[in-house]
């Protein structure tokens, strides 16, 4: 039955069969998270970094209604360069499939498709979370619910302060999702290494991380894990600059009445515009950094699972 929906790239399929490390990558970051052509360039570089660190990259998207695990260069270019690719979260998947449409997958839907294919480790930039003002708007990313239920570990650079980081952590705690700091006691805030919030566990090596990931699923503890890897020092943004940019972006979001699935892409684009592109450079570098850690984690996990 699954075969009617799922198309795994032969290289990825072979690696999975042989128990080799595979790293899932999302596609909303390509279509809605960064401008062309930097998005495509970044996506291809990330795939190369995964390879250089001993794993096979599997960029995930929905193309003509098929759930694709592993894309060609042409497909990545298409996603980055085509208007009207739909930002696809859990609720959207059945309709994108049924109508044969193209969908860029968020953290939530990438986790779903990775899990269907048997990919355990997923690298991205930032996860969605509880938005500021969620007490009024109820805007809570479906990414959090997916982390509660789907067995994929997500390597990211923490939670962006376009979100309410404190409430995001509360939500994850309630749902039993471990939040791990990679080499840090403090949750990184995407563009900056510090957020003022602690993590649940600090882990200093990929090998140690792999043991915890394995133990979680060996014990049948359903759900994912957030592995928060701070942006390298030399690429982090000035705290006051980024805070001001985010506040201005949030104000404009409010004035324009932007809501629902448009909120996150709107805020990302605004922050980039306000910072004159500096946030984009940081964003790209933190994804590269996550790709290095995620690939090494996949290698360690494959080794442990032999
Ligand atoms: N954060 C980023 N870049 C992104 C996203 C989040 O720094 O591209 C994307 C991811 O795909 C994430 C999604 O899953 O936004 C969350 O959207 P929402 O808040 O609508 O759930
Ligand atoms: Mn939302």
mmCIF file of C-alpha atoms and ligand atoms in Angstrom:
data_model
loop_
_atom_site.group_PDB
_atom_site.id
_atom_site.type_symbol
_atom_site.label_atom_id
_atom_site.label_comp_id
_atom_site.label_asym_id
_atom_site.label_seq_id
_atom_site.Cartn_x
_atom_site.Cartn_y
_atom_site.Cartn_z
ATOM 1 C CA UNK A 1 0.000 0.000 0.000
ATOM 2 C CA UNK A 2 2.755 2.433 1.018
ATOM 3 C CA UNK A 3 4.407 1.803 -2.326
ATOM 4 C CA UNK A 4 1.623 3.745 -3.998
ATOM 5 C CA UNK A 5 2.729 6.866 -2.146
ATOM 6 C CA UNK A 6 6.358 6.588 -1.126
ATOM 7 C CA UNK A 7 9.308 6.883 -3.527
ATOM 8 C CA UNK A 8 12.709 6.312 -1.962
ATOM 9 C CA UNK A 9 15.759 7.263 -4.021
ATOM 10 C CA UNK A 10 17.755 4.102 -4.889
ATOM 11 C CA UNK A 11 20.884 5.346 -3.105
ATOM 12 C CA UNK A 12 18.880 6.018 0.069
ATOM 13 C CA UNK A 13 17.040 2.726 -0.199
ATOM 14 C CA UNK A 14 20.303 0.825 -0.528
ATOM 15 C CA UNK A 15 21.816 2.597 2.490
ATOM 16 C CA UNK A 16 18.716 1.857 4.579
ATOM 17 C CA UNK A 17 18.743 -1.810 3.603
ATOM 18 C CA UNK A 18 22.408 -2.105 4.536
ATOM 19 C CA UNK A 19 21.961 -0.273 7.854
ATOM 20 C CA UNK A 20 24.150 2.610 6.688
ATOM 21 C CA UNK A 21 23.644 6.106 8.122
ATOM 22 C CA UNK A 22 21.030 8.282 6.415
ATOM 23 C CA UNK A 23 20.128 11.887 7.250
ATOM 24 C CA UNK A 24 16.751 13.399 6.391
ATOM 25 C CA UNK A 25 16.564 17.046 5.276
ATOM 26 C CA UNK A 26 13.454 19.195 4.937
ATOM 27 C CA UNK A 27 12.302 21.245 1.966
ATOM 28 C CA UNK A 28 10.243 24.117 3.415
ATOM 29 C CA UNK A 29 13.547 25.706 4.314
ATOM 30 C CA UNK A 30 14.311 25.580 0.561
ATOM 31 C CA UNK A 31 11.002 26.835 -0.818
ATOM 32 C CA UNK A 32 9.796 29.151 1.957
ATOM 33 C CA UNK A 33 12.745 29.686 4.300
ATOM 34 C CA UNK A 34 15.378 31.221 2.031
ATOM 35 C CA UNK A 35 15.435 33.195 -1.225
ATOM 36 C CA UNK A 36 16.569 31.762 -4.581
ATOM 37 C CA UNK A 37 19.328 30.970 -5.484
ATOM 38 C CA UNK A 38 20.894 30.813 -2.006
ATOM 39 C CA UNK A 39 18.274 28.255 -0.980
ATOM 40 C CA UNK A 40 19.270 25.774 -3.675
ATOM 41 C CA UNK A 41 22.974 26.410 -3.187
ATOM 42 C CA UNK A 42 22.552 25.830 0.568
ATOM 43 C CA UNK A 43 20.489 22.656 0.115
ATOM 44 C CA UNK A 44 23.126 21.178 -2.200
ATOM 45 C CA UNK A 45 25.976 22.161 0.132
ATOM 46 C CA UNK A 46 24.156 20.570 3.056
ATOM 47 C CA UNK A 47 23.862 17.325 1.109
ATOM 48 C CA UNK A 48 27.599 17.467 0.404
ATOM 49 C CA UNK A 49 28.412 18.056 4.083
ATOM 50 C CA UNK A 50 26.312 15.023 5.004
ATOM 51 C CA UNK A 51 28.284 12.924 2.518
ATOM 52 C CA UNK A 52 31.615 14.308 3.714
ATOM 53 C CA UNK A 53 30.693 13.167 7.213
ATOM 54 C CA UNK A 54 29.894 9.615 6.212
ATOM 55 C CA UNK A 55 26.108 9.573 5.747
ATOM 56 C CA UNK A 56 23.677 9.569 2.827
ATOM 57 C CA UNK A 57 21.476 12.672 2.483
ATOM 58 C CA UNK A 58 17.744 12.254 1.923
ATOM 59 C CA UNK A 59 16.066 15.546 1.166
ATOM 60 C CA UNK A 60 12.319 15.069 1.535
ATOM 61 C CA UNK A 61 9.460 16.688 -0.394
ATOM 62 C CA UNK A 62 6.229 15.788 -2.149
ATOM 63 C CA UNK A 63 6.449 15.933 -5.932
ATOM 64 C CA UNK A 64 3.394 15.355 -8.100
ATOM 65 C CA UNK A 65 1.716 13.771 -5.128
ATOM 66 C CA UNK A 66 4.527 11.293 -4.348
ATOM 67 C CA UNK A 67 6.330 11.336 -1.010
ATOM 68 C CA UNK A 68 9.961 11.542 -2.101
ATOM 69 C CA UNK A 69 12.841 10.503 0.139
ATOM 70 C CA UNK A 70 16.030 11.641 -1.583
ATOM 71 C CA UNK A 71 15.890 14.180 -4.389
ATOM 72 C CA UNK A 72 17.956 14.812 -7.489
ATOM 73 C CA UNK A 73 19.749 18.153 -8.017
ATOM 74 C CA UNK A 74 17.108 19.046 -10.591
ATOM 75 C CA UNK A 75 14.316 18.366 -8.118
ATOM 76 C CA UNK A 76 15.979 20.520 -5.468
ATOM 77 C CA UNK A 77 16.411 23.302 -7.997
ATOM 78 C CA UNK A 78 12.766 22.979 -8.998
ATOM 79 C CA UNK A 79 11.603 23.295 -5.389
ATOM 80 C CA UNK A 80 13.771 26.334 -4.802
ATOM 81 C CA UNK A 81 12.785 28.078 -7.970
ATOM 82 C CA UNK A 82 9.068 27.418 -8.430
ATOM 83 C CA UNK A 83 6.266 29.601 -7.138
ATOM 84 C CA UNK A 84 3.262 27.803 -5.767
ATOM 85 C CA UNK A 85 5.015 24.882 -4.088
ATOM 86 C CA UNK A 86 2.782 24.358 -1.076
ATOM 87 C CA UNK A 87 4.113 24.523 2.464
ATOM 88 C CA UNK A 88 3.012 21.111 3.668
ATOM 89 C CA UNK A 89 2.443 20.111 7.260
ATOM 90 C CA UNK A 90 0.701 16.974 8.594
ATOM 91 C CA UNK A 91 -2.810 18.143 7.751
ATOM 92 C CA UNK A 92 -1.899 18.942 4.138
ATOM 93 C CA UNK A 93 -0.309 15.619 3.151
ATOM 94 C CA UNK A 94 -3.462 13.721 2.113
ATOM 95 C CA UNK A 95 -4.615 16.512 -0.182
ATOM 96 C CA UNK A 96 -1.245 17.143 -1.794
ATOM 97 C CA UNK A 97 -1.081 13.398 -2.518
ATOM 98 C CA UNK A 98 -4.662 13.057 -3.732
ATOM 99 C CA UNK A 99 -4.363 16.053 -6.058
ATOM 100 C CA UNK A 100 -0.895 15.122 -7.309
ATOM 101 C CA UNK A 101 0.563 18.462 -6.193
ATOM 102 C CA UNK A 102 4.045 19.613 -5.161
ATOM 103 C CA UNK A 103 4.618 20.158 -1.459
ATOM 104 C CA UNK A 104 7.599 21.429 0.499
ATOM 105 C CA UNK A 105 7.756 19.590 3.789
ATOM 106 C CA UNK A 106 8.006 21.287 7.186
ATOM 107 C CA UNK A 107 9.694 19.726 10.187
ATOM 108 C CA UNK A 108 6.419 17.948 11.013
ATOM 109 C CA UNK A 109 5.802 16.410 7.607
ATOM 110 C CA UNK A 110 9.484 15.659 7.014
ATOM 111 C CA UNK A 111 9.462 13.678 10.274
ATOM 112 C CA UNK A 112 6.393 11.744 9.141
ATOM 113 C CA UNK A 113 7.890 10.820 5.786
ATOM 114 C CA UNK A 114 11.324 10.059 7.260
ATOM 115 C CA UNK A 115 9.693 7.699 9.749
ATOM 116 C CA UNK A 116 7.730 5.960 6.972
ATOM 117 C CA UNK A 117 11.010 5.359 5.147
ATOM 118 C CA UNK A 118 12.910 4.304 8.283
ATOM 119 C CA UNK A 119 15.174 7.372 8.553
ATOM 120 C CA UNK A 120 15.860 8.244 12.197
ATOM 121 C CA UNK A 121 17.988 11.394 12.085
ATOM 122 C CA UNK A 122 16.873 14.679 10.585
ATOM 123 C CA UNK A 123 18.858 17.895 10.208
ATOM 124 C CA UNK A 124 17.313 21.329 9.827
ATOM 125 C CA UNK A 125 17.798 24.962 10.865
ATOM 126 C CA UNK A 126 15.001 25.749 13.267
ATOM 127 C CA UNK A 127 11.858 24.014 14.461
ATOM 128 C CA UNK A 128 8.467 25.653 14.724
ATOM 129 C CA UNK A 129 7.147 26.274 18.229
ATOM 130 C CA UNK A 130 4.711 28.176 20.367
ATOM 131 C CA UNK A 131 4.410 31.653 18.888
ATOM 132 C CA UNK A 132 4.553 34.784 20.955
ATOM 133 C CA UNK A 133 1.007 35.742 21.880
ATOM 134 C CA UNK A 134 -0.199 32.134 21.509
ATOM 135 C CA UNK A 135 -2.304 32.694 24.627
ATOM 136 C CA UNK A 136 -4.535 34.743 22.279
ATOM 137 C CA UNK A 137 -3.851 33.329 18.823
ATOM 138 C CA UNK A 138 -3.437 29.612 19.630
ATOM 139 C CA UNK A 139 -0.571 29.612 17.105
ATOM 140 C CA UNK A 140 1.408 26.519 18.044
ATOM 141 C CA UNK A 141 3.388 24.800 15.304
ATOM 142 C CA UNK A 142 2.343 21.269 14.367
ATOM 143 C CA UNK A 143 6.087 20.509 14.581
ATOM 144 C CA UNK A 144 5.738 20.218 18.364
ATOM 145 C CA UNK A 145 2.943 17.681 18.187
ATOM 146 C CA UNK A 146 4.988 15.674 15.698
ATOM 147 C CA UNK A 147 7.984 15.711 18.022
ATOM 148 C CA UNK A 148 5.656 14.318 20.673
ATOM 149 C CA UNK A 149 4.636 11.347 18.532
ATOM 150 C CA UNK A 150 7.066 10.477 15.758
ATOM 151 C CA UNK A 151 10.350 8.661 16.298
ATOM 152 C CA UNK A 152 12.815 10.964 14.576
ATOM 153 C CA UNK A 153 15.589 12.957 16.254
ATOM 154 C CA UNK A 154 15.831 16.533 14.984
ATOM 155 C CA UNK A 155 19.124 18.408 14.993
ATOM 156 C CA UNK A 156 18.450 22.152 14.940
ATOM 157 C CA UNK A 157 19.965 25.401 16.228
ATOM 158 C CA UNK A 158 17.419 25.788 19.013
ATOM 159 C CA UNK A 159 14.284 27.879 18.923
ATOM 160 C CA UNK A 160 14.118 31.229 17.228
ATOM 161 C CA UNK A 161 13.031 34.170 19.292
ATOM 162 C CA UNK A 162 10.234 34.914 16.804
ATOM 163 C CA UNK A 163 8.745 32.224 19.079
ATOM 164 C CA UNK A 164 7.991 32.211 22.777
ATOM 165 C CA UNK A 165 10.932 30.030 23.769
ATOM 166 C CA UNK A 166 9.743 29.502 27.339
ATOM 167 C CA UNK A 167 6.309 28.280 26.268
ATOM 168 C CA UNK A 168 7.842 26.110 23.564
ATOM 169 C CA UNK A 169 9.948 24.370 26.213
ATOM 170 C CA UNK A 170 6.889 23.902 28.448
ATOM 171 C CA UNK A 171 4.989 22.324 25.579
ATOM 172 C CA UNK A 172 7.844 19.944 24.818
ATOM 173 C CA UNK A 173 8.161 19.012 28.476
ATOM 174 C CA UNK A 174 4.467 18.164 28.752
ATOM 175 C CA UNK A 175 4.795 15.939 25.712
ATOM 176 C CA UNK A 176 7.888 14.147 26.952
ATOM 177 C CA UNK A 177 10.207 15.442 24.258
ATOM 178 C CA UNK A 178 13.806 15.667 25.504
ATOM 179 C CA UNK A 179 15.594 18.908 24.671
ATOM 180 C CA UNK A 180 19.317 18.304 24.473
ATOM 181 C CA UNK A 181 22.050 20.926 24.293
ATOM 182 C CA UNK A 182 24.947 19.795 22.147
ATOM 183 C CA UNK A 183 28.014 21.062 23.980
ATOM 184 C CA UNK A 184 25.912 23.596 25.876
ATOM 185 C CA UNK A 185 23.824 23.949 29.041
ATOM 186 C CA UNK A 186 21.824 26.750 27.499
ATOM 187 C CA UNK A 187 19.271 26.430 24.724
ATOM 188 C CA UNK A 188 20.599 28.289 21.699
ATOM 189 C CA UNK A 189 18.259 30.796 20.041
ATOM 190 C CA UNK A 190 19.061 30.082 16.400
ATOM 191 C CA UNK A 191 20.902 33.306 15.435
ATOM 192 C CA UNK A 192 22.550 33.506 18.852
ATOM 193 C CA UNK A 193 24.191 30.922 21.089
ATOM 194 C CA UNK A 194 22.268 32.050 24.140
ATOM 195 C CA UNK A 195 18.575 32.349 24.929
ATOM 196 C CA UNK A 196 18.437 32.626 28.700
ATOM 197 C CA UNK A 197 16.769 29.193 28.894
ATOM 198 C CA UNK A 198 18.417 25.957 29.970
ATOM 199 C CA UNK A 199 18.224 22.571 28.250
ATOM 200 C CA UNK A 200 17.131 19.313 29.872
ATOM 201 C CA UNK A 201 20.410 17.530 29.175
ATOM 202 C CA UNK A 202 23.788 18.588 27.971
ATOM 203 C CA UNK A 203 25.595 16.101 25.734
ATOM 204 C CA UNK A 204 29.138 16.641 24.488
ATOM 205 C CA UNK A 205 29.616 14.010 21.796
ATOM 206 C CA UNK A 206 27.694 12.360 18.989
ATOM 207 C CA UNK A 207 28.483 8.930 20.450
ATOM 208 C CA UNK A 208 26.862 9.835 23.753
ATOM 209 C CA UNK A 209 23.903 11.292 21.873
ATOM 210 C CA UNK A 210 23.450 8.106 19.839
ATOM 211 C CA UNK A 211 23.231 6.041 23.036
ATOM 212 C CA UNK A 212 20.414 8.212 24.391
ATOM 213 C CA UNK A 213 18.523 8.168 21.082
ATOM 214 C CA UNK A 214 18.823 4.393 20.910
ATOM 215 C CA UNK A 215 17.747 3.929 24.523
ATOM 216 C CA UNK A 216 14.635 6.038 23.964
ATOM 217 C CA UNK A 217 13.394 3.939 21.089
ATOM 218 C CA UNK A 218 14.638 0.612 22.443
ATOM 219 C CA UNK A 219 12.375 1.308 25.405
ATOM 220 C CA UNK A 220 9.418 2.124 23.194
ATOM 221 C CA UNK A 221 9.297 5.740 24.333
ATOM 222 C CA UNK A 222 7.445 7.157 21.358
ATOM 223 C CA UNK A 223 8.343 10.534 19.944
ATOM 224 C CA UNK A 224 11.298 12.554 18.815
ATOM 225 C CA UNK A 225 14.101 14.458 20.395
ATOM 226 C CA UNK A 226 15.273 18.036 19.948
ATOM 227 C CA UNK A 227 19.033 18.257 19.638
ATOM 228 C CA UNK A 228 19.953 21.900 19.899
ATOM 229 C CA UNK A 229 23.325 22.740 18.410
ATOM 230 C CA UNK A 230 24.496 26.333 18.860
ATOM 231 C CA UNK A 231 25.525 28.414 15.859
ATOM 232 C CA UNK A 232 29.343 28.686 15.636
ATOM 233 C CA UNK A 233 30.648 31.690 17.552
ATOM 234 C CA UNK A 234 32.005 33.459 14.469
ATOM 235 C CA UNK A 235 28.609 33.438 12.717
ATOM 236 C CA UNK A 236 26.326 34.397 15.563
ATOM 237 C CA UNK A 237 24.476 37.687 15.324
ATOM 238 C CA UNK A 238 24.653 40.591 17.695
ATOM 239 C CA UNK A 239 21.961 39.998 20.317
ATOM 240 C CA UNK A 240 20.528 43.533 20.276
ATOM 241 C CA UNK A 241 20.462 43.739 16.474
ATOM 242 C CA UNK A 242 18.568 40.491 16.040
ATOM 243 C CA UNK A 243 16.212 41.183 18.943
ATOM 244 C CA UNK A 244 15.259 44.554 17.467
ATOM 245 C CA UNK A 245 14.786 43.019 14.003
ATOM 246 C CA UNK A 246 12.521 40.315 15.380
ATOM 247 C CA UNK A 247 10.478 42.810 17.357
ATOM 248 C CA UNK A 248 9.997 45.006 14.281
ATOM 249 C CA UNK A 249 9.036 41.950 12.217
ATOM 250 C CA UNK A 250 6.500 40.854 14.845
ATOM 251 C CA UNK A 251 5.002 44.336 14.903
ATOM 252 C CA UNK A 252 4.550 44.307 11.135
ATOM 253 C CA UNK A 253 3.057 40.797 11.276
ATOM 254 C CA UNK A 254 0.503 42.102 13.708
ATOM 255 C CA UNK A 255 -0.278 45.262 11.720
ATOM 256 C CA UNK A 256 -0.706 43.327 8.480
ATOM 257 C CA UNK A 257 -2.781 40.653 10.210
ATOM 258 C CA UNK A 258 -0.624 37.818 8.848
ATOM 259 C CA UNK A 259 -1.811 34.526 10.360
ATOM 260 C CA UNK A 260 -1.604 30.749 10.255
ATOM 261 C CA UNK A 261 0.917 29.031 8.023
ATOM 262 C CA UNK A 262 2.049 32.358 6.521
ATOM 263 C CA UNK A 263 3.383 33.637 9.849
ATOM 264 C CA UNK A 264 6.734 31.844 9.990
ATOM 265 C CA UNK A 265 7.761 32.508 6.350
ATOM 266 C CA UNK A 266 6.687 36.150 6.743
ATOM 267 C CA UNK A 267 8.780 36.619 9.877
ATOM 268 C CA UNK A 268 11.840 34.918 8.367
ATOM 269 C CA UNK A 269 11.703 37.091 5.249
ATOM 270 C CA UNK A 270 11.144 40.283 7.285
ATOM 271 C CA UNK A 271 14.042 39.581 9.633
ATOM 272 C CA UNK A 272 16.270 39.016 6.634
ATOM 273 C CA UNK A 273 15.121 42.267 5.039
ATOM 274 C CA UNK A 274 15.618 44.284 8.249
ATOM 275 C CA UNK A 275 19.095 42.872 8.909
ATOM 276 C CA UNK A 276 20.153 43.518 5.318
ATOM 277 C CA UNK A 277 20.753 39.842 4.656
ATOM 278 C CA UNK A 278 23.003 39.229 7.666
ATOM 279 C CA UNK A 279 20.447 36.864 9.185
ATOM 280 C CA UNK A 280 20.486 34.777 6.003
ATOM 281 C CA UNK A 281 24.249 34.273 6.265
ATOM 282 C CA UNK A 282 23.893 33.164 9.884
ATOM 283 C CA UNK A 283 20.994 30.911 8.947
ATOM 284 C CA UNK A 284 23.030 29.168 6.260
ATOM 285 C CA UNK A 285 26.038 28.640 8.510
ATOM 286 C CA UNK A 286 24.015 27.176 11.348
ATOM 287 C CA UNK A 287 22.409 24.664 8.999
ATOM 288 C CA UNK A 288 25.872 23.579 7.821
ATOM 289 C CA UNK A 289 26.933 23.179 11.414
ATOM 290 C CA UNK A 290 23.844 21.071 12.156
ATOM 291 C CA UNK A 291 24.538 18.914 9.122
ATOM 292 C CA UNK A 292 27.969 18.052 10.529
ATOM 293 C CA UNK A 293 26.593 17.023 13.925
ATOM 294 C CA UNK A 294 23.560 15.199 12.505
ATOM 295 C CA UNK A 295 25.657 13.150 10.101
ATOM 296 C CA UNK A 296 28.086 12.104 12.807
ATOM 297 C CA UNK A 297 25.135 11.193 15.007
ATOM 298 C CA UNK A 298 23.672 9.055 12.196
ATOM 299 C CA UNK A 299 27.037 7.329 11.801
ATOM 300 C CA UNK A 300 27.233 6.572 15.545
ATOM 301 C CA UNK A 301 23.652 5.357 15.650
ATOM 302 C CA UNK A 302 24.221 3.038 12.686
ATOM 303 C CA UNK A 303 27.307 1.683 14.431
ATOM 304 C CA UNK A 304 25.387 1.035 17.669
ATOM 305 C CA UNK A 305 22.518 -0.616 15.821
ATOM 306 C CA UNK A 306 24.689 -3.189 14.029
HETATM 307 N N1 LIG B 1 12.368 28.036 11.081
HETATM 308 C C1 LIG B 1 13.382 28.465 10.287
HETATM 309 N N2 LIG B 1 13.343 28.215 8.967
HETATM 310 C C2 LIG B 1 12.310 27.528 8.405
HETATM 311 C C3 LIG B 1 11.242 27.071 9.261
HETATM 312 C C4 LIG B 1 11.322 27.345 10.580
HETATM 313 O O1 LIG B 1 14.307 29.065 10.755
HETATM 314 O O2 LIG B 1 12.311 27.338 7.188
HETATM 315 C C5 LIG B 1 10.128 26.264 8.663
HETATM 316 C C6 LIG B 1 10.307 24.782 9.008
HETATM 317 O O3 LIG B 1 9.932 24.020 7.886
HETATM 318 C C7 LIG B 1 9.310 24.572 10.135
HETATM 319 C C8 LIG B 1 8.214 25.509 9.716
HETATM 320 O O4 LIG B 1 8.850 23.242 10.253
HETATM 321 O O5 LIG B 1 8.891 26.652 9.236
HETATM 322 C C9 LIG B 1 7.282 25.839 10.848
HETATM 323 O O6 LIG B 1 6.182 26.510 10.336
HETATM 324 P P1 LIG B 1 4.912 26.761 11.283
HETATM 325 O O7 LIG B 1 5.393 27.708 12.323
HETATM 326 O O8 LIG B 1 3.893 27.343 10.379
HETATM 327 O O9 LIG B 1 4.515 25.416 11.817
HETATM 328 MN MN1 LIG B 2 1.515 28.239 13.079
#
